[in-house]
mmCIF file of C-alpha atoms in Angstrom:
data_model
loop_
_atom_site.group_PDB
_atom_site.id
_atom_site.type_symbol
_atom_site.label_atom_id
_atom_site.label_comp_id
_atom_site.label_asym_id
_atom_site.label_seq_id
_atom_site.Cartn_x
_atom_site.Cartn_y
_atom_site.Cartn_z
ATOM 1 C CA UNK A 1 0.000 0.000 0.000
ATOM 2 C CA UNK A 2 0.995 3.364 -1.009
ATOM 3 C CA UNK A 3 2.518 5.302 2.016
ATOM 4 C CA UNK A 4 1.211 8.692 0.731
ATOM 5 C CA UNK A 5 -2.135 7.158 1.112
ATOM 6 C CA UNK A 6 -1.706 5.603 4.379
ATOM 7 C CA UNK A 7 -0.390 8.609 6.377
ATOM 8 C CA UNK A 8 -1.605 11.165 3.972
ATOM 9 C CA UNK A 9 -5.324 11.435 4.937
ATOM 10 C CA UNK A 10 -5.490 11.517 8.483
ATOM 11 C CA UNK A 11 -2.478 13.848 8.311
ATOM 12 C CA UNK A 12 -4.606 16.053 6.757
ATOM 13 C CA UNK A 13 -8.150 15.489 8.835
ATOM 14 C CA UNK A 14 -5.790 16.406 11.747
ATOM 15 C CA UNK A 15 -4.345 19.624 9.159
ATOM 16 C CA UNK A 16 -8.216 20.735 9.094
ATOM 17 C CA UNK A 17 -8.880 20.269 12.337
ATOM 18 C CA UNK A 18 -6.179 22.254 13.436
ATOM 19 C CA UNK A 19 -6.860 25.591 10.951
ATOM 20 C CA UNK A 20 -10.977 24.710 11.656
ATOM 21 C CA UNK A 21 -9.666 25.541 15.676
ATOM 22 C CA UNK A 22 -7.346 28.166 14.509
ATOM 23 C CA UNK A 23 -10.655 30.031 12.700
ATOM 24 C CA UNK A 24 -12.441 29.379 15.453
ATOM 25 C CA UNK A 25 -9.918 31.222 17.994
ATOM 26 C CA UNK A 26 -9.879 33.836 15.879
ATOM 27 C CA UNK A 27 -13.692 34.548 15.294
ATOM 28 C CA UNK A 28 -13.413 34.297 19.007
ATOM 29 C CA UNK A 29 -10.825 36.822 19.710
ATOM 30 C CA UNK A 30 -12.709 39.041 16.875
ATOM 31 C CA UNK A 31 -16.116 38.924 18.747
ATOM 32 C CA UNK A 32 -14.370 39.612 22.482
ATOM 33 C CA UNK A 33 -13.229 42.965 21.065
ATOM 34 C CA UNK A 34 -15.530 44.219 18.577
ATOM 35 C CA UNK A 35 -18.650 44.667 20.844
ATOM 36 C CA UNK A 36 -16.285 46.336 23.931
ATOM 37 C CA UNK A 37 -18.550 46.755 27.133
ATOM 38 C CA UNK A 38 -21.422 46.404 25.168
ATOM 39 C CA UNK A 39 -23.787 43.453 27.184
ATOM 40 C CA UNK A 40 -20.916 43.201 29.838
ATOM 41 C CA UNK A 41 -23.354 43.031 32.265
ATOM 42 C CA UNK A 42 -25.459 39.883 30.716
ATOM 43 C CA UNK A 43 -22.211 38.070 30.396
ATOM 44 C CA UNK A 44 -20.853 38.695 33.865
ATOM 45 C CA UNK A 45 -24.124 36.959 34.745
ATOM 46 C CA UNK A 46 -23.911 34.084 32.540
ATOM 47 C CA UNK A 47 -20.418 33.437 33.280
ATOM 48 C CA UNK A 48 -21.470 33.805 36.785
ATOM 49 C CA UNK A 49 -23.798 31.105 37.042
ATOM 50 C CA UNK A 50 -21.269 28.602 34.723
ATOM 51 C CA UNK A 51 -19.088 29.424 37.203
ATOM 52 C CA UNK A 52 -21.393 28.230 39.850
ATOM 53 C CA UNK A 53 -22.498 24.815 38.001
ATOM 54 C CA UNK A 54 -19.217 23.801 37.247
ATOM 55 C CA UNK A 55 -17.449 24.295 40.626
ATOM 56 C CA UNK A 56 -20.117 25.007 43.530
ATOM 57 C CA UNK A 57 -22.533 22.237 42.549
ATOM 58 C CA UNK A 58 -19.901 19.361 41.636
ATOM 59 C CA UNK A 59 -18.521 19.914 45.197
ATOM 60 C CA UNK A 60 -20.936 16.974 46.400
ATOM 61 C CA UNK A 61 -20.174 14.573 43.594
ATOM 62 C CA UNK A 62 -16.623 15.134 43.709
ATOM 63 C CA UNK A 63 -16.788 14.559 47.578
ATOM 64 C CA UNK A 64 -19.117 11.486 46.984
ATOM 65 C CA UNK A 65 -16.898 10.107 44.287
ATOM 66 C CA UNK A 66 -13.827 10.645 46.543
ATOM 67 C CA UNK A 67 -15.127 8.799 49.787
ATOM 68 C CA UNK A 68 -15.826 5.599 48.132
ATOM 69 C CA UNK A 69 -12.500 5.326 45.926
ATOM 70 C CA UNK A 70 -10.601 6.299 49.063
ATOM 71 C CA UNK A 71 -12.734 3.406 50.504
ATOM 72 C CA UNK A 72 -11.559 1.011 47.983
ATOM 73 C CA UNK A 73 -7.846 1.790 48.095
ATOM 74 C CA UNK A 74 -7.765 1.497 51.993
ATOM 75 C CA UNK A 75 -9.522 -1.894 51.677
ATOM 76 C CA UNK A 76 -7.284 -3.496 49.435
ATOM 77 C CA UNK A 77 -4.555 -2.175 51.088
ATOM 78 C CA UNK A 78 -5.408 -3.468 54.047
ATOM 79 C CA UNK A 79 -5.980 -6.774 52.066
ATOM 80 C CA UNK A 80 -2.579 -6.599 50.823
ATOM 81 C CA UNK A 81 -0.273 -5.170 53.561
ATOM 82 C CA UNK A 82 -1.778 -7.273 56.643
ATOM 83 C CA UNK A 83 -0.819 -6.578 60.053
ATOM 84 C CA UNK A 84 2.566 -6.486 59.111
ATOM 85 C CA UNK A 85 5.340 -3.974 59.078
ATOM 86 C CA UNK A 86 4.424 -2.251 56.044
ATOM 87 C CA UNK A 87 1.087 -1.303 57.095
ATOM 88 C CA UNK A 88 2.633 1.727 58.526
ATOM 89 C CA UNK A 89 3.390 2.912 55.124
ATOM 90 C CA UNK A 90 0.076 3.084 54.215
ATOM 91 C CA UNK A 91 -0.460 6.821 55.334
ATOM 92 C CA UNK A 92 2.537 7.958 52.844
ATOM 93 C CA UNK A 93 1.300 6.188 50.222
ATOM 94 C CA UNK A 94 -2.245 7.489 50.657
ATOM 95 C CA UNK A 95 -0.856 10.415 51.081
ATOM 96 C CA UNK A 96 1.218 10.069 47.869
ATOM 97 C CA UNK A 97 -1.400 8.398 45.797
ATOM 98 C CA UNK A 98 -4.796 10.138 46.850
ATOM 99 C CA UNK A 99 -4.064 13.831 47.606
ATOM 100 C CA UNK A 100 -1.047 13.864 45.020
ATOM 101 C CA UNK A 101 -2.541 12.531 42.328
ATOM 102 C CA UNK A 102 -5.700 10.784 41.823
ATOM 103 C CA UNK A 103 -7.645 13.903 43.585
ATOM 104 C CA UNK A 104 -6.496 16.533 40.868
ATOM 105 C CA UNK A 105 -7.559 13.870 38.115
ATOM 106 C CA UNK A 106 -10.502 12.968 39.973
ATOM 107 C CA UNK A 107 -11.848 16.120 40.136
ATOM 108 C CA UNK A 108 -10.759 17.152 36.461
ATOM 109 C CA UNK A 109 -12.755 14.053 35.244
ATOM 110 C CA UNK A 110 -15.858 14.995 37.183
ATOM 111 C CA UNK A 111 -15.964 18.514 35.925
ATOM 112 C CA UNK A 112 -15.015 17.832 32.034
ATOM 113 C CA UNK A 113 -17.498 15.447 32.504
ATOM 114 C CA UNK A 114 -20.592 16.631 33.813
ATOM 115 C CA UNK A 115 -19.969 20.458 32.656
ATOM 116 C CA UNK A 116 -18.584 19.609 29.714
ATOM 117 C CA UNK A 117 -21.588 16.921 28.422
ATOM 118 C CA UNK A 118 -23.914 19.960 30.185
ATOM 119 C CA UNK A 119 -22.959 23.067 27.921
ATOM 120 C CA UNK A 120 -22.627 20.620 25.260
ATOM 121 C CA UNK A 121 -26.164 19.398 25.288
ATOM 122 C CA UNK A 122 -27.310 22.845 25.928
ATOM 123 C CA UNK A 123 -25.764 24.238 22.732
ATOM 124 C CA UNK A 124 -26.947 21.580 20.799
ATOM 125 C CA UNK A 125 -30.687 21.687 22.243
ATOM 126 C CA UNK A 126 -30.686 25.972 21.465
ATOM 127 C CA UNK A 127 -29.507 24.948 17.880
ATOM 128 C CA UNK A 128 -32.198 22.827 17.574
ATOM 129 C CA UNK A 129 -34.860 24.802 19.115
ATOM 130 C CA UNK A 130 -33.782 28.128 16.698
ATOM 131 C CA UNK A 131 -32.874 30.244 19.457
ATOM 132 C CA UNK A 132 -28.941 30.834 18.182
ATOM 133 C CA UNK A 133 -31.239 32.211 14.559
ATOM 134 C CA UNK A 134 -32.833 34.241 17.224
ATOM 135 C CA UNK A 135 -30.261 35.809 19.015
ATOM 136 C CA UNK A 136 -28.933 36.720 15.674
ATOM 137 C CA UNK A 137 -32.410 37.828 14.685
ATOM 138 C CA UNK A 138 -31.909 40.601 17.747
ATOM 139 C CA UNK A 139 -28.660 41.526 16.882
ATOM 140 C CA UNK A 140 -26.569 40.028 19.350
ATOM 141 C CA UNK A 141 -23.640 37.835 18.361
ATOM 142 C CA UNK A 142 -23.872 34.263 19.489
ATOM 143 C CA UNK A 143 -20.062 33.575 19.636
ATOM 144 C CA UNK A 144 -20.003 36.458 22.154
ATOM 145 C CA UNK A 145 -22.763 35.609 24.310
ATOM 146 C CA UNK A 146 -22.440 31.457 24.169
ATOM 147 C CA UNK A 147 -18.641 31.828 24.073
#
């Protein structure tokens, strides 16, 4: 098989993908400074409240999510190490494991998850319900307000 072909066309999807983001960041950028203060207000609300759904109200999953992992790991551990010597280590490595590491991806899978699959469906239920044609229709520029 032809390498050209092989490597060629998802080097270029990934190409596409890459200027597709590029335009995107630069619509972006475009929309952030052409309408100034204009609707500051409005967006200092909505940001506001995405603010407050993606960190206030995951607080109880995350802490949820956290007490029953941190279950697990001292139950096998416990399995594992015994009574012996070693089970003294098990504070360190909890230590080491838990508030090091697996808490920071923990929580970044919890958020990306449930905010990200939220804003998501919400953008995709206002395209389908006409309002982004609508806010259009008004005058004001989607990629500022949903963005």
């Amino acid at each position: 098989m032809d390498p050209l072909i092989v490597f060629g066309h998802p080097l270029m999807q990934h190409f596409w993908r890459l200027i597709s983001f590029g335009v995107f960041l630069v619509q972006l950028a475009k929309s952030c400074f052409r309408n100034g203060t204009r609707g500051f207000s409005v967006m200092l609300q909505v940001t506001s409240f995405q603010i407050y759904f993606t960190c206030i109200q995951a607080i109880p999953i995350i802490f949820f999510l956290s007490f029953f992992i941190v279950a697990v790991f001292i139950s096998q551990a416990n399995d594992f190490f015994g009574s012996g010597d070693a089970s003294r280590f098990v504070a360190n490595l909890f230590e080491v494991i838990i508030v090091r590491e697996l808490a920071p991806l923990l929580t970044c899978l919890v958020v990306v998850g449930r905010s990200g699959t939220a804003v998501a469906s919400e953008l995709a239920s206002m395209t389908a319900n006409e309002e982004i044609n609508a806010l259009k229709i008004m005058g004001v520029d989607p990629m500022h307000y949903l963005v």
